[in-house]
PDB file of C-alpha atoms in Angstrom:
ATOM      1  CA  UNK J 967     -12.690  -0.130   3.183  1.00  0.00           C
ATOM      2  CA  UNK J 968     -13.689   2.171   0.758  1.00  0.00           C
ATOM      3  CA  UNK J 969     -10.395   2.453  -1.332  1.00  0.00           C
ATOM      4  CA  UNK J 970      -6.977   0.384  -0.461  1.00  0.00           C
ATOM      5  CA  UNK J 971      -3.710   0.906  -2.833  1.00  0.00           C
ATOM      6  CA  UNK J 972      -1.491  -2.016  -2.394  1.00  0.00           C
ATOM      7  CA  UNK J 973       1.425   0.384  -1.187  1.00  0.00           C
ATOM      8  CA  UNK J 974       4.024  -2.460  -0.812  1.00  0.00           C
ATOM      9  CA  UNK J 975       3.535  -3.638  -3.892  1.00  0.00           C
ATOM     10  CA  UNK J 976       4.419  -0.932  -5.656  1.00  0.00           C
ATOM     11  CA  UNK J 977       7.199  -0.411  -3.087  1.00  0.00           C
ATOM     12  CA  UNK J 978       8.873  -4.386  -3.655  1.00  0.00           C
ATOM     13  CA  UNK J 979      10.109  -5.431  -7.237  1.00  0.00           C
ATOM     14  CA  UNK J 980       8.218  -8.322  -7.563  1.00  0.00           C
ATOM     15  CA  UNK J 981      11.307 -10.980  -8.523  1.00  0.00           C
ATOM     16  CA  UNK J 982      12.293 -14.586  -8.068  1.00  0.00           C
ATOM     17  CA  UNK J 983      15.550 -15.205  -7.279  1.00  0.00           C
ATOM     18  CA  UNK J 984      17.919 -18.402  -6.903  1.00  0.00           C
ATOM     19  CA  UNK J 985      18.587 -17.695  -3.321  1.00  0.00           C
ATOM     20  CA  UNK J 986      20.746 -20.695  -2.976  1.00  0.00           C
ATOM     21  CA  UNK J 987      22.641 -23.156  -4.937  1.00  0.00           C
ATOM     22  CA  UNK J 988      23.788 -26.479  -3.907  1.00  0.00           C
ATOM     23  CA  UNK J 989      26.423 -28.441  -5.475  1.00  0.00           C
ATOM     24  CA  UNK J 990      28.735 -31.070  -4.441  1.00  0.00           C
ATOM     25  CA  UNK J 991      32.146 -29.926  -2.618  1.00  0.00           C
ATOM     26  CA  UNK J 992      34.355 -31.494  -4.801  1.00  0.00           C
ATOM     27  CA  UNK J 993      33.038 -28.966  -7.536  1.00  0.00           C
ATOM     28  CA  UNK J 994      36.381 -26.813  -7.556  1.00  0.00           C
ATOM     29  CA  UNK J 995      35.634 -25.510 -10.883  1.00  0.00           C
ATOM     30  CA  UNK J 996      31.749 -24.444 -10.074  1.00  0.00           C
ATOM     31  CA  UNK J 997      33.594 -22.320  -7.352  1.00  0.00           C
ATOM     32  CA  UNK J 998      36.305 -21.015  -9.533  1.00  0.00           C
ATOM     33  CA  UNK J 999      33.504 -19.626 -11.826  1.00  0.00           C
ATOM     34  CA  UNK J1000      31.611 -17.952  -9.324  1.00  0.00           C
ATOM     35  CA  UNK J1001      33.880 -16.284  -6.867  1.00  0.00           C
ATOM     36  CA  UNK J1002      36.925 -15.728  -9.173  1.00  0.00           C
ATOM     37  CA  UNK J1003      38.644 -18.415  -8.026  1.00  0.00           C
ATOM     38  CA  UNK J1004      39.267 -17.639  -4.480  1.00  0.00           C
ATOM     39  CA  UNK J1005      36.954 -18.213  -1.490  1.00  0.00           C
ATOM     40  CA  UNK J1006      36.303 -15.034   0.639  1.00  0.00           C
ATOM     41  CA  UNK J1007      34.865 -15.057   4.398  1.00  0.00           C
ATOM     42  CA  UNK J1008      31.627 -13.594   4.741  1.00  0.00           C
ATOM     43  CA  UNK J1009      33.146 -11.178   7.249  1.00  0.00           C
ATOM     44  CA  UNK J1010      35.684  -9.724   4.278  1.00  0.00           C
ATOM     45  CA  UNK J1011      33.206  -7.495   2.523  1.00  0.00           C
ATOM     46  CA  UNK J1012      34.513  -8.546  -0.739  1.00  0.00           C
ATOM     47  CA  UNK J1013      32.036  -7.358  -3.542  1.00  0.00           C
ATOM     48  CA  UNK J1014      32.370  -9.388  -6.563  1.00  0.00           C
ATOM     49  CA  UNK J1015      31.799  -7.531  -9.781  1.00  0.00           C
ATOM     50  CA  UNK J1016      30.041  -9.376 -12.577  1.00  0.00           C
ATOM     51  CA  UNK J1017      31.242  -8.558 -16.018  1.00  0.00           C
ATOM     52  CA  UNK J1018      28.454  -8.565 -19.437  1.00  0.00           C
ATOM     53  CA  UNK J1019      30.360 -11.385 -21.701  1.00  0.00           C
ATOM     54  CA  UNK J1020      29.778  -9.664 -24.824  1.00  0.00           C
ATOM     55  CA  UNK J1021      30.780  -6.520 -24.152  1.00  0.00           C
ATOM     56  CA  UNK J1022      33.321  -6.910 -21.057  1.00  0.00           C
ATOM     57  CA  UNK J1023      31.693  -3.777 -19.417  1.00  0.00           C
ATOM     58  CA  UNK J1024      30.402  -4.309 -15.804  1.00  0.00           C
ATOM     59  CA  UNK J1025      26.835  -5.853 -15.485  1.00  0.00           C
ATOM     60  CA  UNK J1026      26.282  -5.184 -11.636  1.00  0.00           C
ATOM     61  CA  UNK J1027      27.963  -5.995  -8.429  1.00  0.00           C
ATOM     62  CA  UNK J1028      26.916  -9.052  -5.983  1.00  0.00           C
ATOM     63  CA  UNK J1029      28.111  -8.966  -2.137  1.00  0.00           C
ATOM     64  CA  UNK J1030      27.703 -12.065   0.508  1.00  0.00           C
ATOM     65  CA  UNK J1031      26.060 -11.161   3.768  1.00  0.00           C
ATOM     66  CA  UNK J1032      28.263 -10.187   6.354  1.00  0.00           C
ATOM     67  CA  UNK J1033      28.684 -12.410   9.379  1.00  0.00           C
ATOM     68  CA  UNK J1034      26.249  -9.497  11.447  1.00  0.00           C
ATOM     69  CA  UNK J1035      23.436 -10.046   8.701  1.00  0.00           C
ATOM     70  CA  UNK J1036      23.685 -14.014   9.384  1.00  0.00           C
ATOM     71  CA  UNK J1037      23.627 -13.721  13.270  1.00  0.00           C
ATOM     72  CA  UNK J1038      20.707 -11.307  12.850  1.00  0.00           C
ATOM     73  CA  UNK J1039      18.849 -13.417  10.281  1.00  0.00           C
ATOM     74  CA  UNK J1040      19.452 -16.328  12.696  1.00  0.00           C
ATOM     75  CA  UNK J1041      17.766 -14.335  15.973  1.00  0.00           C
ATOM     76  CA  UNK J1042      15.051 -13.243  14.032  1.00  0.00           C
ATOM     77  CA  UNK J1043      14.226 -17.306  13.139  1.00  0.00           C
ATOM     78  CA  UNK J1044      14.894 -18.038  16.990  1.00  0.00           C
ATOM     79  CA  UNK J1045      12.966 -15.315  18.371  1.00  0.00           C
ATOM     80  CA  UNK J1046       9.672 -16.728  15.908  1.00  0.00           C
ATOM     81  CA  UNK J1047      10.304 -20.501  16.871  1.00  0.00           C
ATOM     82  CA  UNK J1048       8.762 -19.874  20.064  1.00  0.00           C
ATOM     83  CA  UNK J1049       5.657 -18.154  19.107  1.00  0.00           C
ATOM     84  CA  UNK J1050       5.119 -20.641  16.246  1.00  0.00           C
ATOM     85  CA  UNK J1051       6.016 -23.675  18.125  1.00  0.00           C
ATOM     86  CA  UNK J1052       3.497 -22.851  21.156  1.00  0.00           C
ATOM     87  CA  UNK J1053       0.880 -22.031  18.257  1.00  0.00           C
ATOM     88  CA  UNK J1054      -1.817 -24.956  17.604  1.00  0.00           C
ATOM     89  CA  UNK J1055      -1.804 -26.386  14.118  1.00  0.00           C
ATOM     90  CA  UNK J1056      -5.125 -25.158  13.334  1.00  0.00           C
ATOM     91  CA  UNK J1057      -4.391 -21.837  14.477  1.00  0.00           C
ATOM     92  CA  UNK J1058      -0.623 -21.155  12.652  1.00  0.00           C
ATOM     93  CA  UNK J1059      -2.675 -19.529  10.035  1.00  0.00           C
ATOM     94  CA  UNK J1060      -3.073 -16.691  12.248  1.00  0.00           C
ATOM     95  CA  UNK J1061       0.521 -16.384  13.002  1.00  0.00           C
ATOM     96  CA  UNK J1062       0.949 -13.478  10.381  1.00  0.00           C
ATOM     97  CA  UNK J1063      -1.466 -11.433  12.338  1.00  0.00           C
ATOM     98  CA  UNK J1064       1.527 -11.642  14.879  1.00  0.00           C
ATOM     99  CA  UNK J1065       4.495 -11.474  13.083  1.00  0.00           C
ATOM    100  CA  UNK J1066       4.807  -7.567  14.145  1.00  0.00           C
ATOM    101  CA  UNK J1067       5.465  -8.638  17.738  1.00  0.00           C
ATOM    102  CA  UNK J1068       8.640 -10.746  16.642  1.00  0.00           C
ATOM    103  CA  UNK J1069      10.007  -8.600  13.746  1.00  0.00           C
ATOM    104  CA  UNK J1070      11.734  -5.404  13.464  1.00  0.00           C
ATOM    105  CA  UNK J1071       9.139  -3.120  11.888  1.00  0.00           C
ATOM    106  CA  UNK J1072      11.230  -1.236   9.283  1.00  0.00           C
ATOM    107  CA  UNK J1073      12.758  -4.723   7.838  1.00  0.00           C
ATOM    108  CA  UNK J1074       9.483  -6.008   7.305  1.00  0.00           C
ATOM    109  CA  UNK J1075       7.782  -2.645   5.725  1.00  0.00           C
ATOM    110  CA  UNK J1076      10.715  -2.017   3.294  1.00  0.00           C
ATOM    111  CA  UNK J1077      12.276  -5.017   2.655  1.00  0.00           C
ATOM    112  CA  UNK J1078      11.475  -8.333   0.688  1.00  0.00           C
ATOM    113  CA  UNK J1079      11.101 -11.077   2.835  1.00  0.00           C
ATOM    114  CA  UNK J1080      10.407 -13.423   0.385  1.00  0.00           C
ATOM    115  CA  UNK J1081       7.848 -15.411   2.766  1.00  0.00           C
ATOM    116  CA  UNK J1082       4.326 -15.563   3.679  1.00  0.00           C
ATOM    117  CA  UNK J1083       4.559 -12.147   5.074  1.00  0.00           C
ATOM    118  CA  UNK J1084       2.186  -9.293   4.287  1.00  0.00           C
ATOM    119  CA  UNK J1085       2.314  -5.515   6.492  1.00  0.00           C
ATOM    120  CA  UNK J1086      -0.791  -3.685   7.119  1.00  0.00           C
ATOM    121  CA  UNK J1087      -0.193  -0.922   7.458  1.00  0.00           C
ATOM    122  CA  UNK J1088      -3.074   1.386   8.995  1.00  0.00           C
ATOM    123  CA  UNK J1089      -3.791   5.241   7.588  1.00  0.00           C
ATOM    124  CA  UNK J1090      -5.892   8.243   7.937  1.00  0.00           C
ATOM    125  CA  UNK J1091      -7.257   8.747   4.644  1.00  0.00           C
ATOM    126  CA  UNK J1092      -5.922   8.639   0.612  1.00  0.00           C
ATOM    127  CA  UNK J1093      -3.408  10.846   1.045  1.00  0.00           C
ATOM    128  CA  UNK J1094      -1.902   9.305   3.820  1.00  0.00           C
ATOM    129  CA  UNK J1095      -2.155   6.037   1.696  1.00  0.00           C
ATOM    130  CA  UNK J1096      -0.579   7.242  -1.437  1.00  0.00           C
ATOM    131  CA  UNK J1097       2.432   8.780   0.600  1.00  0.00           C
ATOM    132  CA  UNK J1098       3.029   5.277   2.540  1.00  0.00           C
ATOM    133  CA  UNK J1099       2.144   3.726  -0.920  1.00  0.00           C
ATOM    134  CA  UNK J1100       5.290   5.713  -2.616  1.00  0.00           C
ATOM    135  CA  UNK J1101       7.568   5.919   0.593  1.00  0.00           C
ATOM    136  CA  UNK J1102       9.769   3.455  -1.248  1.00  0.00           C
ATOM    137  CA  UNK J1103      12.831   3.413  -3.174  1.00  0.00           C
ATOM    138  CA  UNK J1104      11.178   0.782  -5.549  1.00  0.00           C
ATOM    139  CA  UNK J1105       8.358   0.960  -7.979  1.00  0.00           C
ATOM    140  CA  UNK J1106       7.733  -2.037 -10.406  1.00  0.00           C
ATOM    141  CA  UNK J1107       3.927  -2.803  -9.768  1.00  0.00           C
ATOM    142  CA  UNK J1108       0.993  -1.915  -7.286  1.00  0.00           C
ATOM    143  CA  UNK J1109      -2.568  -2.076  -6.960  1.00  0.00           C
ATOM    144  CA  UNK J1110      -5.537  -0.206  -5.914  1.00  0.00           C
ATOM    145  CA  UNK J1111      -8.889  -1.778  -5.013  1.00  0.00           C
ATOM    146  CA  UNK J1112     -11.950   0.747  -4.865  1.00  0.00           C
ATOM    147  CA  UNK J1113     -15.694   0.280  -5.561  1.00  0.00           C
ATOM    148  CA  UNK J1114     -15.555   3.456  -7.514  1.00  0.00           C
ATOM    149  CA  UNK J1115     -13.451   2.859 -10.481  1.00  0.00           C
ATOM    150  CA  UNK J1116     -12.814   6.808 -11.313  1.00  0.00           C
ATOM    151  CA  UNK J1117     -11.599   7.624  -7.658  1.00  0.00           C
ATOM    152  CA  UNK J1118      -9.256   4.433  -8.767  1.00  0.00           C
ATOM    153  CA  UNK J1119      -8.021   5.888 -11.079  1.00  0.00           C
ATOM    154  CA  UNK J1120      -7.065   9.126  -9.704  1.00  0.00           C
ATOM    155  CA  UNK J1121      -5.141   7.324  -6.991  1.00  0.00           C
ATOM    156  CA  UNK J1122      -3.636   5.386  -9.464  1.00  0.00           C
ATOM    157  CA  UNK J1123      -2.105   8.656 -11.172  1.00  0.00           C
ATOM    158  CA  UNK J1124      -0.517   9.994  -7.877  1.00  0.00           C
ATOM    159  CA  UNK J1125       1.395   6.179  -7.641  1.00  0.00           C
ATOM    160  CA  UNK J1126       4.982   6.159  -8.925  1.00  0.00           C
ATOM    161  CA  UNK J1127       5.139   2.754  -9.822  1.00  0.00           C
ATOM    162  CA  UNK J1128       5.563   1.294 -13.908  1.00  0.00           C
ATOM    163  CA  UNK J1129       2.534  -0.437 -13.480  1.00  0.00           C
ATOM    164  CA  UNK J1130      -0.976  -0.103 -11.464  1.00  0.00           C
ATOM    165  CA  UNK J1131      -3.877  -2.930 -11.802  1.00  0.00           C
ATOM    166  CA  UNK J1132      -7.032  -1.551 -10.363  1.00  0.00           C
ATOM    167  CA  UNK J1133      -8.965  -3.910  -8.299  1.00  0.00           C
ATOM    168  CA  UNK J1134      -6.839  -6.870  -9.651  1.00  0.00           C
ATOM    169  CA  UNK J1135      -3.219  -8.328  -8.419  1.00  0.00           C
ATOM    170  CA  UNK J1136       0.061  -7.124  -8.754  1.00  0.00           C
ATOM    171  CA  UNK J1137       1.807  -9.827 -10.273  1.00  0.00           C
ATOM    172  CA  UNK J1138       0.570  -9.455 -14.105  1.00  0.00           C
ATOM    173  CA  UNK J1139       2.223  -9.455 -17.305  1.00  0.00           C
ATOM    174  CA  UNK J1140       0.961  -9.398 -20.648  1.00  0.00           C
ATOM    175  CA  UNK J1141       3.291  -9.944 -23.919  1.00  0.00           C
ATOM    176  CA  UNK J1142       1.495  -6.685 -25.639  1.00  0.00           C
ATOM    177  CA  UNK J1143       1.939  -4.579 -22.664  1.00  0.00           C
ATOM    178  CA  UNK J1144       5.253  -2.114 -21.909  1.00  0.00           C
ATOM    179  CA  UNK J1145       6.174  -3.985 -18.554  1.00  0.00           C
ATOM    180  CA  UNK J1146       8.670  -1.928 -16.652  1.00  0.00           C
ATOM    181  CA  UNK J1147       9.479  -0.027 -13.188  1.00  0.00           C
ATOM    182  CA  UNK J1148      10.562   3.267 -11.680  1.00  0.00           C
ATOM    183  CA  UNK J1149      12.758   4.595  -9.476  1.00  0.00           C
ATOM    184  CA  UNK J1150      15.301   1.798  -7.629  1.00  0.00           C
ATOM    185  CA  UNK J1151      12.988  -1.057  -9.604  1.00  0.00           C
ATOM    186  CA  UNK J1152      14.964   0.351 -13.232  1.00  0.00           C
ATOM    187  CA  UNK J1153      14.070   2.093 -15.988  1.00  0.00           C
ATOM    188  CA  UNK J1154      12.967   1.049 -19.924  1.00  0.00           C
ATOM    189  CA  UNK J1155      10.040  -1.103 -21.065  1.00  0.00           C
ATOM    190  CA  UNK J1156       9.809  -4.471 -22.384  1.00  0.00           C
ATOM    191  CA  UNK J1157       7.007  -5.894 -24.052  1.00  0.00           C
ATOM    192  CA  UNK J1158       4.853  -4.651 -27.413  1.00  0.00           C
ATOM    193  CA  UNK J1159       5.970  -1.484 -29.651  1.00  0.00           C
ATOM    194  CA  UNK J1160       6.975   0.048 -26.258  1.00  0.00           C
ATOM    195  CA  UNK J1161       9.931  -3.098 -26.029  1.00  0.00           C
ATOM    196  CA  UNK J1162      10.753  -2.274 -29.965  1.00  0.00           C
ATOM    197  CA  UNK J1163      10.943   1.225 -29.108  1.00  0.00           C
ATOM    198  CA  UNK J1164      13.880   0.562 -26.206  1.00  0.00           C
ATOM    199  CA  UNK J1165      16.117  -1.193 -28.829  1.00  0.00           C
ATOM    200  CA  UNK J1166      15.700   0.909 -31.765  1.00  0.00           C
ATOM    201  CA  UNK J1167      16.277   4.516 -32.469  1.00  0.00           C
ATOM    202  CA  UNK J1168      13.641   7.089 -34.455  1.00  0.00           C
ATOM    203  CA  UNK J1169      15.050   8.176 -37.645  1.00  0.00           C
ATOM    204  CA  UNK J1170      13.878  10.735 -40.617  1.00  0.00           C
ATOM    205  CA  UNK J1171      14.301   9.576 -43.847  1.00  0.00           C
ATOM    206  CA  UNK J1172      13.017  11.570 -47.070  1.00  0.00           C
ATOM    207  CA  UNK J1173      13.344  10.916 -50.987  1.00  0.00           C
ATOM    208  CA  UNK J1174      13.910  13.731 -53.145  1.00  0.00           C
ATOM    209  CA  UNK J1175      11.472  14.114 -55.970  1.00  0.00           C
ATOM    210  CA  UNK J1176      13.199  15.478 -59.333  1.00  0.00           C
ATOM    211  CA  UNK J1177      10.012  16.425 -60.600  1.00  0.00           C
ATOM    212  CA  UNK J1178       9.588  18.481 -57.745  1.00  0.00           C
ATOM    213  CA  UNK J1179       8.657  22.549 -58.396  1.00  0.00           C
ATOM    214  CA  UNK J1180      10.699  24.686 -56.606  1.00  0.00           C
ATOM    215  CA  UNK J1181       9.214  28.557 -56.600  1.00  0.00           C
ATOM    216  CA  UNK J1182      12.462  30.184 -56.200  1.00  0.00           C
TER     217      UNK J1182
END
């Protein structure tokens, strides 16, 4: 393949979340603190705002999976038992070639599944790959892997991501470098002058010379 952008990686903020936390039932007050001291149903659509302690403002809002998102998550796993548990051992690594057979295609294009997943997805030609490679609401990081560096780079301008690697990974972060996404994946910079430059403001200061000669 003579040049491949990493579409879905500029389309998924890459992020590492706790997905779950365990603690013991008796743990009243670990429950208090996180759900405002009541316990909601997953079928109440409660959101739960989260509030910034030094300020009191709101930070974001966090909502539990409905009951429809669990049954669905759970006939998606039962639907890929079968294929997996009919695979050989030696031959499971192949499973991902598969997973398009078992999974709804627009989940697993546009959505993190936080597995061993990876779509291919097929095109015509660079145009066609920079459009899938931006048909995203996200853009924190993607790549672009291409013999010739300069055609790289072109396709690289046309990505709307915060940061392209050229023939190198997506996950990548230097302390010097402004580290940041577009679109749904935020906005501002963190890292070097450009992570000074998102907490300060510019400001013009002069001293007056009195020996300065005014002509008028």
């Amino acid at each position: 393949m003579d040049i491949l952008p990493l579409g879905h990686g500029a389309a998924i903020c890459r992020a590492l979340p706790g997905q779950r936390l365990t603690a013991r039932t008796e743990n009243g007050r670990l429950t208090e603190l996180l759900i405002e001291g009541e316990a909601r149903p997953a079928s109440s659509g409660h959101i739960t705002a989260r509030e910034n302690p030094a300020n009191g403002q709101p930070a974001g809002k966090a909502a539990a999976a409905s009951v429809a998102d669990a049954l669905a998550a759970v006939a998606a796993a039962e639907a890929a038992f079968p294929a997996w548990a009919a695979t050989p051992p030696t031959e499971r690594r192949r499973l991902l070639n598969r997973t398009a057979d078992i999974m709804d295609a627009k989940s697993g294009y546009a959505e993190e599944s936080f597995g061993p997943v990876k779509p291919i997805i097929r095109v015509r030609d660079e145009d066609e790959a920079v459009r899938v490679a931006n048909d995203t609401e996200y853009g924190l990081s993607a790549a672009v892997f291409s013999q010739d560096v300069r055609r790289a780079m072109r396709v690289a301008e046309r990505i709307e991501s915060g940061i392209v690697h050229i023939n190198g990974p997506t996950v990548n972060d230097e302390p010097q470098m402004p580290f940041g996404g577009v679109k749904g994946s935020g906005f501002g910079r963190f890292g070097g002058g450009a992570g000074i430059a998102e907490f300060t403001s510019l400001r013009w200061v002069t001293i007056e010379d009195p020996a300065q000669h005014y002509p008028f």
